[in-house]
mmCIF file of C-alpha atoms in Angstrom:
data_model
loop_
_atom_site.group_PDB
_atom_site.id
_atom_site.type_symbol
_atom_site.label_atom_id
_atom_site.label_comp_id
_atom_site.label_asym_id
_atom_site.label_seq_id
_atom_site.Cartn_x
_atom_site.Cartn_y
_atom_site.Cartn_z
ATOM 1 C CA MET Y 1 -15.241 12.364 16.162
ATOM 2 C CA ALA Y 2 -17.185 9.591 14.454
ATOM 3 C CA ILE Y 3 -18.600 10.254 10.996
ATOM 4 C CA PHE Y 4 -21.928 9.112 12.307
ATOM 5 C CA THR Y 5 -23.311 7.463 15.454
ATOM 6 C CA LEU Y 6 -25.040 4.124 15.568
ATOM 7 C CA VAL Y 7 -27.026 3.242 18.636
ATOM 8 C CA GLY Y 8 -26.779 -0.380 19.653
ATOM 9 C CA ALA Y 9 -25.941 -2.515 22.651
ATOM 10 C CA ILE Y 10 -22.798 -4.625 22.854
ATOM 11 C CA MET Y 11 -23.596 -7.998 21.311
ATOM 12 C CA LYS Y 12 -22.775 -10.779 23.756
ATOM 13 C CA ASP Y 13 -22.319 -13.581 21.239
ATOM 14 C CA SER Y 14 -20.568 -13.780 17.882
ATOM 15 C CA PHE Y 15 -19.638 -16.753 15.729
ATOM 16 C CA PHE Y 16 -16.613 -14.808 14.460
ATOM 17 C CA GLU Y 17 -15.059 -13.065 17.473
ATOM 18 C CA LYS Y 18 -15.889 -11.929 20.969
ATOM 19 C CA TYR Y 19 -14.899 -8.416 21.978
ATOM 20 C CA LYS Y 20 -14.622 -7.490 25.638
ATOM 21 C CA THR Y 21 -16.535 -4.426 26.760
ATOM 22 C CA SER Y 22 -13.153 -2.904 27.659
ATOM 23 C CA GLU Y 23 -12.026 -3.200 24.014
ATOM 24 C CA VAL Y 24 -14.959 -1.807 22.039
ATOM 25 C CA THR Y 25 -17.971 0.435 22.489
ATOM 26 C CA ASN Y 26 -21.185 0.960 20.550
ATOM 27 C CA THR Y 27 -20.935 -2.334 18.657
ATOM 28 C CA ARG Y 28 -23.666 -3.356 16.266
ATOM 29 C CA ARG Y 29 -23.369 -6.675 14.428
ATOM 30 C CA VAL Y 30 -25.610 -9.147 12.585
ATOM 31 C CA ILE Y 31 -24.800 -12.698 11.480
ATOM 32 C CA ASN Y 32 -26.761 -14.539 8.825
ATOM 33 C CA THR Y 33 -27.276 -18.140 7.672
ATOM 34 C CA PRO Y 34 -29.038 -17.938 4.296
ATOM 35 C CA ALA Y 35 -31.624 -20.419 3.074
ATOM 36 C CA PRO Y 36 -30.442 -22.816 0.320
ATOM 37 C CA PHE Y 37 -32.388 -20.944 -2.384
ATOM 38 C CA THR Y 38 -30.864 -17.612 -1.350
ATOM 39 C CA ARG Y 39 -27.384 -19.116 -1.164
ATOM 40 C CA ALA Y 40 -27.720 -20.565 -4.668
ATOM 41 C CA ASN Y 41 -29.220 -17.518 -6.382
ATOM 42 C CA PHE Y 42 -28.652 -14.227 -4.549
ATOM 43 C CA PHE Y 43 -25.928 -12.183 -2.949
ATOM 44 C CA TYR Y 44 -26.173 -12.644 0.815
ATOM 45 C CA ILE Y 45 -24.306 -11.548 3.913
ATOM 46 C CA GLN Y 46 -22.480 -13.762 6.330
ATOM 47 C CA GLU Y 47 -21.865 -10.876 8.705
ATOM 48 C CA ALA Y 48 -22.216 -7.109 8.739
ATOM 49 C CA GLY Y 49 -21.515 -4.630 11.469
ATOM 50 C CA TYR Y 50 -20.115 -1.513 13.051
ATOM 51 C CA LEU Y 51 -17.755 -0.962 15.982
ATOM 52 C CA LYS Y 52 -15.799 1.759 17.751
ATOM 53 C CA SER Y 53 -12.592 0.428 19.303
ATOM 54 C CA LEU Y 54 -11.300 1.487 22.698
ATOM 55 C CA LYS Y 55 -7.960 -0.295 22.337
ATOM 56 C CA PRO Y 56 -6.158 -2.419 19.715
ATOM 57 C CA HIS Y 57 -7.733 -5.776 18.927
ATOM 58 C CA LEU Y 58 -6.113 -8.012 16.295
ATOM 59 C CA SER Y 59 -8.342 -9.926 13.874
ATOM 60 C CA ARG Y 60 -6.742 -12.563 11.652
ATOM 61 C CA ARG Y 61 -8.491 -14.828 9.134
ATOM 62 C CA SER Y 62 -7.806 -16.796 5.959
ATOM 63 C CA GLY Y 63 -9.378 -19.465 3.779
ATOM 64 C CA LEU Y 64 -12.923 -18.087 4.057
ATOM 65 C CA LYS Y 65 -15.376 -18.392 1.177
ATOM 66 C CA SER Y 66 -16.301 -14.773 1.630
ATOM 67 C CA TYR Y 67 -15.574 -11.253 0.465
ATOM 68 C CA LEU Y 68 -15.017 -8.433 2.944
ATOM 69 C CA PHE Y 69 -15.727 -4.771 2.295
ATOM 70 C CA LEU Y 70 -14.383 -2.627 5.141
ATOM 71 C CA ILE Y 71 -14.583 1.148 5.699
ATOM 72 C CA VAL Y 72 -12.515 3.069 8.263
ATOM 73 C CA LEU Y 73 -14.848 5.794 9.528
ATOM 74 C CA SER Y 74 -12.508 7.438 12.030
ATOM 75 C CA GLY Y 75 -9.265 6.748 13.851
ATOM 76 C CA SER Y 76 -6.393 4.735 12.422
ATOM 77 C CA GLY Y 77 -4.850 1.273 12.294
ATOM 78 C CA GLU Y 78 -3.277 -1.244 9.933
ATOM 79 C CA VAL Y 79 -4.648 -3.771 7.457
ATOM 80 C CA ALA Y 80 -2.372 -6.540 6.147
ATOM 81 C CA TYR Y 81 -3.334 -8.810 3.262
ATOM 82 C CA ARG Y 82 -1.931 -11.648 1.170
ATOM 83 C CA ASP Y 83 -3.782 -11.284 -2.113
ATOM 84 C CA ALA Y 84 -5.577 -14.480 -3.129
ATOM 85 C CA ALA Y 85 -6.284 -12.982 -6.578
ATOM 86 C CA LYS Y 86 -2.571 -12.928 -7.387
ATOM 87 C CA GLN Y 87 -2.152 -16.552 -6.378
ATOM 88 C CA ALA Y 88 -5.082 -17.628 -8.556
ATOM 89 C CA SER Y 89 -4.100 -15.560 -11.592
ATOM 90 C CA GLY Y 90 -1.527 -18.047 -12.853
ATOM 91 C CA ASP Y 91 1.089 -15.293 -13.258
ATOM 92 C CA THR Y 92 4.396 -17.108 -12.783
ATOM 93 C CA SER Y 93 6.686 -14.078 -13.093
ATOM 94 C CA THR Y 94 9.188 -13.530 -10.291
ATOM 95 C CA ASP Y 95 7.634 -10.228 -9.206
ATOM 96 C CA ALA Y 96 4.089 -11.629 -9.200
ATOM 97 C CA SER Y 97 5.179 -14.728 -7.291
ATOM 98 C CA ALA Y 98 6.919 -12.643 -4.641
ATOM 99 C CA GLU Y 99 3.874 -10.392 -4.298
ATOM 100 C CA SER Y 100 1.473 -13.327 -3.931
ATOM 101 C CA ASN Y 101 3.524 -14.742 -1.043
ATOM 102 C CA ARG Y 102 3.909 -11.456 0.794
ATOM 103 C CA LEU Y 103 1.569 -10.121 3.460
ATOM 104 C CA THR Y 104 1.305 -6.454 2.455
ATOM 105 C CA THR Y 105 0.598 -4.014 5.305
ATOM 106 C CA ILE Y 106 -1.278 -0.780 4.631
ATOM 107 C CA PRO Y 107 -1.664 2.029 7.215
ATOM 108 C CA ALA Y 108 -5.377 2.816 7.485
ATOM 109 C CA LYS Y 109 -7.091 6.072 8.408
ATOM 110 C CA ALA Y 110 -10.510 7.667 8.136
ATOM 111 C CA GLY Y 111 -11.936 7.351 4.631
ATOM 112 C CA ASP Y 112 -9.874 4.301 3.647
ATOM 113 C CA CYS Y 113 -11.738 1.356 2.102
ATOM 114 C CA PHE Y 114 -10.629 -2.264 1.730
ATOM 115 C CA PHE Y 115 -12.153 -4.937 -0.528
ATOM 116 C CA LEU Y 116 -10.663 -8.360 0.181
ATOM 117 C CA ASP Y 117 -11.043 -11.921 -1.049
ATOM 118 C CA CYS Y 118 -11.033 -13.767 2.256
ATOM 119 C CA GLU Y 119 -9.532 -16.889 0.702
ATOM 120 C CA GLY Y 120 -6.337 -14.909 1.179
ATOM 121 C CA GLU Y 121 -4.875 -14.188 4.619
ATOM 122 C CA TYR Y 122 -5.644 -10.846 6.194
ATOM 123 C CA THR Y 123 -5.282 -9.126 9.543
ATOM 124 C CA HIS Y 124 -6.390 -5.768 10.867
ATOM 125 C CA ILE Y 125 -5.681 -3.942 14.112
ATOM 126 C CA SER Y 126 -6.539 -0.524 15.491
ATOM 127 C CA SER Y 127 -3.817 1.870 16.598
ATOM 128 C CA GLU Y 128 -3.192 2.364 20.314
ATOM 129 C CA GLU Y 129 -3.239 6.153 20.259
ATOM 130 C CA ASP Y 130 -6.184 6.665 17.877
ATOM 131 C CA PRO Y 131 -8.565 3.669 18.039
ATOM 132 C CA TRP Y 132 -10.606 3.304 14.912
ATOM 133 C CA GLU Y 133 -14.269 3.129 14.032
ATOM 134 C CA LEU Y 134 -15.268 0.611 11.349
ATOM 135 C CA MET Y 135 -18.163 -0.564 9.216
ATOM 136 C CA TRP Y 136 -17.927 -3.822 7.322
ATOM 137 C CA ILE Y 137 -19.840 -6.423 5.398
ATOM 138 C CA HIS Y 138 -18.874 -10.049 4.736
ATOM 139 C CA PHE Y 139 -20.820 -11.372 1.769
ATOM 140 C CA TYR Y 140 -20.926 -14.051 -0.914
ATOM 141 C CA GLY Y 141 -23.114 -15.200 -3.808
ATOM 142 C CA PRO Y 142 -23.012 -16.850 -7.242
ATOM 143 C CA GLN Y 143 -21.614 -13.715 -8.952
ATOM 144 C CA ALA Y 144 -19.260 -12.597 -6.180
ATOM 145 C CA ASN Y 145 -16.127 -13.998 -7.840
ATOM 146 C CA ALA Y 146 -16.860 -12.203 -11.113
ATOM 147 C CA TYR Y 147 -17.461 -8.851 -9.417
ATOM 148 C CA TYR Y 148 -14.228 -9.146 -7.451
ATOM 149 C CA ALA Y 149 -12.223 -10.139 -10.534
ATOM 150 C CA TYR Y 150 -13.640 -7.125 -12.384
ATOM 151 C CA PHE Y 151 -12.837 -4.840 -9.450
ATOM 152 C CA ARG Y 152 -9.223 -6.042 -9.200
ATOM 153 C CA GLU Y 153 -8.683 -5.456 -12.913
ATOM 154 C CA GLN Y 154 -9.497 -1.791 -12.290
ATOM 155 C CA ARG Y 155 -7.881 -0.967 -8.932
ATOM 156 C CA PRO Y 156 -6.062 -2.259 -5.818
ATOM 157 C CA TRP Y 157 -7.720 -3.799 -2.778
ATOM 158 C CA HIS Y 158 -7.266 -0.592 -0.755
ATOM 159 C CA PHE Y 159 -8.693 2.676 -2.075
ATOM 160 C CA HIS Y 160 -10.511 5.919 -1.303
ATOM 161 C CA THR Y 161 -14.095 6.564 -2.282
ATOM 162 C CA SER Y 162 -16.186 9.534 -3.305
ATOM 163 C CA HIS Y 163 -19.309 7.532 -2.318
ATOM 164 C CA LEU Y 164 -18.713 7.269 1.425
ATOM 165 C CA SER Y 165 -22.215 8.305 2.491
ATOM 166 C CA GLU Y 166 -23.908 5.987 -0.020
ATOM 167 C CA LEU Y 167 -21.752 3.045 1.048
ATOM 168 C CA THR Y 168 -22.277 3.574 4.776
ATOM 169 C CA ASP Y 169 -26.019 4.008 4.177
ATOM 170 C CA ALA Y 170 -26.090 0.698 2.275
ATOM 171 C CA ILE Y 171 -24.338 -1.204 5.079
ATOM 172 C CA GLN Y 172 -26.604 0.392 7.694
ATOM 173 C CA SER Y 173 -29.614 -0.711 5.647
ATOM 174 C CA VAL Y 174 -28.326 -4.293 5.509
ATOM 175 C CA ILE Y 175 -27.803 -4.314 9.273
ATOM 176 C CA ARG Y 176 -31.323 -2.982 9.798
ATOM 177 C CA TYR Y 177 -32.858 -5.554 7.448
ATOM 178 C CA HIS Y 178 -31.360 -8.370 9.526
ATOM 179 C CA GLU Y 179 -32.165 -6.818 12.885
ATOM 180 C CA GLU Y 180 -35.817 -6.541 11.839
ATOM 181 C CA PRO Y 181 -36.240 -9.321 9.231
ATOM 182 C CA THR Y 182 -39.229 -9.547 6.901
ATOM 183 C CA ASP Y 183 -40.156 -11.739 3.944
ATOM 184 C CA ASP Y 184 -38.211 -9.334 1.709
ATOM 185 C CA THR Y 185 -34.972 -9.262 3.714
ATOM 186 C CA ASP Y 186 -33.007 -11.502 1.321
ATOM 187 C CA LEU Y 187 -34.009 -9.521 -1.786
ATOM 188 C CA LEU Y 188 -33.388 -6.160 -0.148
ATOM 189 C CA THR Y 189 -29.993 -7.339 1.115
ATOM 190 C CA ALA Y 190 -28.993 -8.568 -2.351
ATOM 191 C CA GLN Y 191 -30.025 -5.192 -3.791
ATOM 192 C CA GLN Y 192 -27.797 -3.315 -1.341
ATOM 193 C CA ILE Y 193 -24.808 -5.602 -1.997
ATOM 194 C CA VAL Y 194 -25.153 -4.998 -5.742
ATOM 195 C CA ASN Y 195 -25.370 -1.270 -4.992
ATOM 196 C CA ILE Y 196 -22.139 -1.438 -2.954
ATOM 197 C CA LEU Y 197 -20.335 -3.416 -5.651
ATOM 198 C CA THR Y 198 -21.499 -1.064 -8.394
ATOM 199 C CA LEU Y 199 -20.284 1.979 -6.481
ATOM 200 C CA ILE Y 200 -16.831 0.595 -5.730
ATOM 201 C CA CYS Y 201 -16.339 -1.012 -9.152
ATOM 202 C CA THR Y 202 -17.086 2.267 -10.927
ATOM 203 C CA GLU Y 203 -14.985 4.396 -8.580
ATOM 204 C CA THR Y 204 -12.505 6.638 -10.415
ATOM 205 C CA ASN Y 205 -8.868 5.683 -9.925
ATOM 206 C CA GLU Y 206 -6.299 8.305 -8.908
ATOM 207 C CA SER Y 207 -4.113 6.860 -11.662
ATOM 208 C CA GLU Y 208 -6.899 7.471 -14.168
ATOM 209 C CA ASP Y 209 -7.102 11.095 -13.039
ATOM 210 C CA ASN Y 210 -3.356 11.459 -13.501
ATOM 211 C CA ASP Y 211 -3.577 10.059 -17.017
ATOM 212 C CA SER Y 212 -6.486 12.149 -18.232
ATOM 213 C CA ALA Y 213 -4.976 12.675 -21.687
ATOM 214 C CA LEU Y 214 -5.044 8.950 -22.427
ATOM 215 C CA SER Y 215 -8.508 8.608 -20.903
ATOM 216 C CA ASP Y 216 -9.818 11.439 -23.080
ATOM 217 C CA LYS Y 217 -8.293 9.861 -26.183
ATOM 218 C CA LEU Y 218 -9.855 6.494 -25.406
ATOM 219 C CA LYS Y 219 -13.228 8.174 -24.910
ATOM 220 C CA SER Y 220 -12.841 9.861 -28.311
ATOM 221 C CA ILE Y 221 -12.073 6.490 -29.897
ATOM 222 C CA LEU Y 222 -15.076 4.925 -28.155
ATOM 223 C CA HIS Y 223 -17.363 7.701 -29.433
ATOM 224 C CA TYR Y 224 -15.967 7.222 -32.935
ATOM 225 C CA LEU Y 225 -16.728 3.495 -32.764
ATOM 226 C CA ASP Y 226 -20.255 4.241 -31.543
ATOM 227 C CA ALA Y 227 -20.849 6.464 -34.558
ATOM 228 C CA HIS Y 228 -19.084 4.341 -37.221
ATOM 229 C CA TYR Y 229 -19.462 0.731 -36.062
ATOM 230 C CA THR Y 230 -21.321 -0.237 -39.261
ATOM 231 C CA GLU Y 231 -18.226 0.654 -41.283
ATOM 232 C CA ASN Y 232 -15.096 -1.442 -41.809
ATOM 233 C CA ILE Y 233 -12.753 -0.115 -39.120
ATOM 234 C CA SER Y 234 -9.283 -1.585 -38.732
ATOM 235 C CA LEU Y 235 -6.913 -1.196 -35.802
ATOM 236 C CA ASP Y 236 -4.363 0.366 -38.148
ATOM 237 C CA PHE Y 237 -6.934 2.974 -39.204
ATOM 238 C CA LEU Y 238 -7.717 3.907 -35.592
ATOM 239 C CA ALA Y 239 -4.020 4.122 -34.746
ATOM 240 C CA ASP Y 240 -3.413 6.504 -37.667
ATOM 241 C CA GLN Y 241 -6.586 8.504 -37.037
ATOM 242 C CA PHE Y 242 -5.880 9.091 -33.344
ATOM 243 C CA TYR Y 243 -2.047 9.119 -33.383
ATOM 244 C CA ILE Y 244 -1.518 6.176 -31.067
ATOM 245 C CA SER Y 245 0.341 2.874 -31.326
ATOM 246 C CA LYS Y 246 -2.094 0.112 -32.265
ATOM 247 C CA TYR Y 247 -0.543 -2.248 -29.699
ATOM 248 C CA TYR Y 248 -0.778 0.381 -26.965
ATOM 249 C CA LEU Y 249 -4.322 1.173 -28.073
ATOM 250 C CA SER Y 250 -5.367 -2.498 -27.910
ATOM 251 C CA ARG Y 251 -3.977 -2.931 -24.403
ATOM 252 C CA GLU Y 252 -5.276 0.332 -22.954
ATOM 253 C CA PHE Y 253 -8.733 0.029 -24.545
ATOM 254 C CA LYS Y 254 -9.249 -3.377 -22.937
ATOM 255 C CA LYS Y 255 -7.905 -2.124 -19.619
ATOM 256 C CA GLU Y 256 -10.263 0.876 -19.718
ATOM 257 C CA TYR Y 257 -13.441 -0.828 -20.983
ATOM 258 C CA GLY Y 258 -12.958 -4.513 -20.182
ATOM 259 C CA THR Y 259 -13.299 -5.684 -23.789
ATOM 260 C CA THR Y 260 -11.319 -5.651 -27.025
ATOM 261 C CA ILE Y 261 -12.088 -3.199 -29.820
ATOM 262 C CA ILE Y 262 -13.258 -6.032 -32.080
ATOM 263 C CA GLN Y 263 -15.572 -7.427 -29.400
ATOM 264 C CA TYR Y 264 -16.953 -3.954 -28.684
ATOM 265 C CA VAL Y 265 -17.741 -3.285 -32.353
ATOM 266 C CA LEU Y 266 -19.329 -6.708 -32.811
ATOM 267 C CA ALA Y 267 -21.486 -6.142 -29.732
ATOM 268 C CA LYS Y 268 -22.676 -2.824 -31.186
ATOM 269 C CA LYS Y 269 -23.526 -4.535 -34.490
ATOM 270 C CA ILE Y 270 -25.452 -7.341 -32.788
ATOM 271 C CA THR Y 271 -27.321 -4.902 -30.520
ATOM 272 C CA ASN Y 272 -28.423 -2.959 -33.591
ATOM 273 C CA ALA Y 273 -29.387 -6.211 -35.316
ATOM 274 C CA LYS Y 274 -31.538 -7.217 -32.334
ATOM 275 C CA GLU Y 275 -33.461 -3.930 -32.523
ATOM 276 C CA LEU Y 276 -34.044 -4.389 -36.253
ATOM 277 C CA LEU Y 277 -35.112 -8.007 -35.771
ATOM 278 C CA ARG Y 278 -37.705 -6.945 -33.213
ATOM 279 C CA TYR Y 279 -38.946 -3.673 -34.670
ATOM 280 C CA SER Y 280 -38.603 -3.993 -38.464
ATOM 281 C CA ASN Y 281 -39.736 -6.324 -41.240
ATOM 282 C CA SER Y 282 -36.313 -6.366 -42.906
ATOM 283 C CA SER Y 283 -34.876 -9.716 -43.948
ATOM 284 C CA ILE Y 284 -31.966 -11.299 -42.092
ATOM 285 C CA GLU Y 285 -29.659 -10.546 -45.033
ATOM 286 C CA GLU Y 286 -30.720 -6.900 -45.153
ATOM 287 C CA ILE Y 287 -30.305 -6.519 -41.383
ATOM 288 C CA ALA Y 288 -26.813 -7.985 -41.624
ATOM 289 C CA ARG Y 289 -25.886 -5.371 -44.249
ATOM 290 C CA LEU Y 290 -27.428 -2.535 -42.249
ATOM 291 C CA CYS Y 291 -25.235 -3.576 -39.306
ATOM 292 C CA GLY Y 292 -22.105 -3.558 -41.445
ATOM 293 C CA ILE Y 293 -21.768 -7.291 -42.074
ATOM 294 C CA ASP Y 294 -22.038 -8.126 -45.789
ATOM 295 C CA ASP Y 295 -21.745 -11.902 -45.348
ATOM 296 C CA ALA Y 296 -25.074 -13.202 -44.005
ATOM 297 C CA SER Y 297 -23.500 -16.540 -43.120
ATOM 298 C CA TYR Y 298 -20.847 -14.824 -40.994
ATOM 299 C CA PHE Y 299 -23.537 -12.620 -39.440
ATOM 300 C CA ASN Y 300 -25.537 -15.692 -38.374
ATOM 301 C CA LYS Y 301 -22.405 -17.316 -36.979
ATOM 302 C CA VAL Y 302 -21.514 -14.260 -34.896
ATOM 303 C CA PHE Y 303 -25.121 -13.745 -33.774
ATOM 304 C CA LYS Y 304 -25.477 -17.341 -32.557
ATOM 305 C CA LYS Y 305 -22.141 -17.225 -30.749
ATOM 306 C CA MET Y 306 -23.110 -14.063 -28.870
ATOM 307 C CA GLU Y 307 -26.815 -14.753 -28.252
ATOM 308 C CA GLY Y 308 -26.967 -18.558 -28.134
ATOM 309 C CA CYS Y 309 -29.573 -18.705 -30.913
ATOM 310 C CA THR Y 310 -29.868 -17.790 -34.583
ATOM 311 C CA ALA Y 311 -31.195 -14.413 -35.712
ATOM 312 C CA SER Y 312 -34.453 -15.949 -36.948
ATOM 313 C CA GLU Y 313 -34.929 -17.790 -33.631
ATOM 314 C CA TYR Y 314 -34.318 -14.539 -31.768
ATOM 315 C CA ARG Y 315 -36.936 -12.787 -33.890
ATOM 316 C CA LYS Y 316 -39.525 -15.518 -33.161
ATOM 317 C CA ARG Y 317 -38.834 -15.495 -29.408
ATOM 318 C CA TRP Y 318 -39.083 -11.725 -29.058
#
């Protein structure tokens, strides 16, 4: 039984594929050509839709400047993918090279999600005995590459979600916006795409659940840094304080939080400095000391590198 029912007539025309009425039922699909301003500044869809298959239908694509997010709502099938991210990573190891050239096939069932860079080759086909029901969204935008790179640092291109209802609601909203367009359609669509990306990029990994001890330790270290960032904290000190190898700590901290310990601490210092610059009359030198940086010259250098302006310029602007 479908997770939900969408009411819509079979679409007769599609720039991507044409399904025969004997192959699918209850299809709902929208295709979009964004205006130049939208294309240059916002997330936008190229296609979004829903279908319930009656029999297997193979889709195969590659080399598209697009990202595909696909949800299997019911039934089963297979999704095969050659990961473009691996090819672009520059990893020349034997294992990575073999993986980048291999089309990996994943059995798909209800609840499975797939997030693919369509520059890579992919195919998907429903099973014969249990035809599937899908929702999908093809999208792109100026920040799409960065979101996908962040996602792939955290988890594989196939995963389960605890946000199924929110994700299906978001795709349904996008479809509705383009079936009944208004002046706000582009903005509302971009909002829903960001919502989808935020949900899947912050999804908890099964591997993270299985390694809760490490995750808890990293959280403890993060909380310590939040409370003591104005102090001189070395990697050796943290390793001794929390009984962990400093090399292991460096690697796992960046994997968990997407930044190095040094960068995290500096960001905390600069954030505090920005508050003091805006809401106090303290001098630049005094603010530097309050943030744990005794050398005002070094403070100004770090501040300009991170903010693109000096501390005094920041104070004047804000």
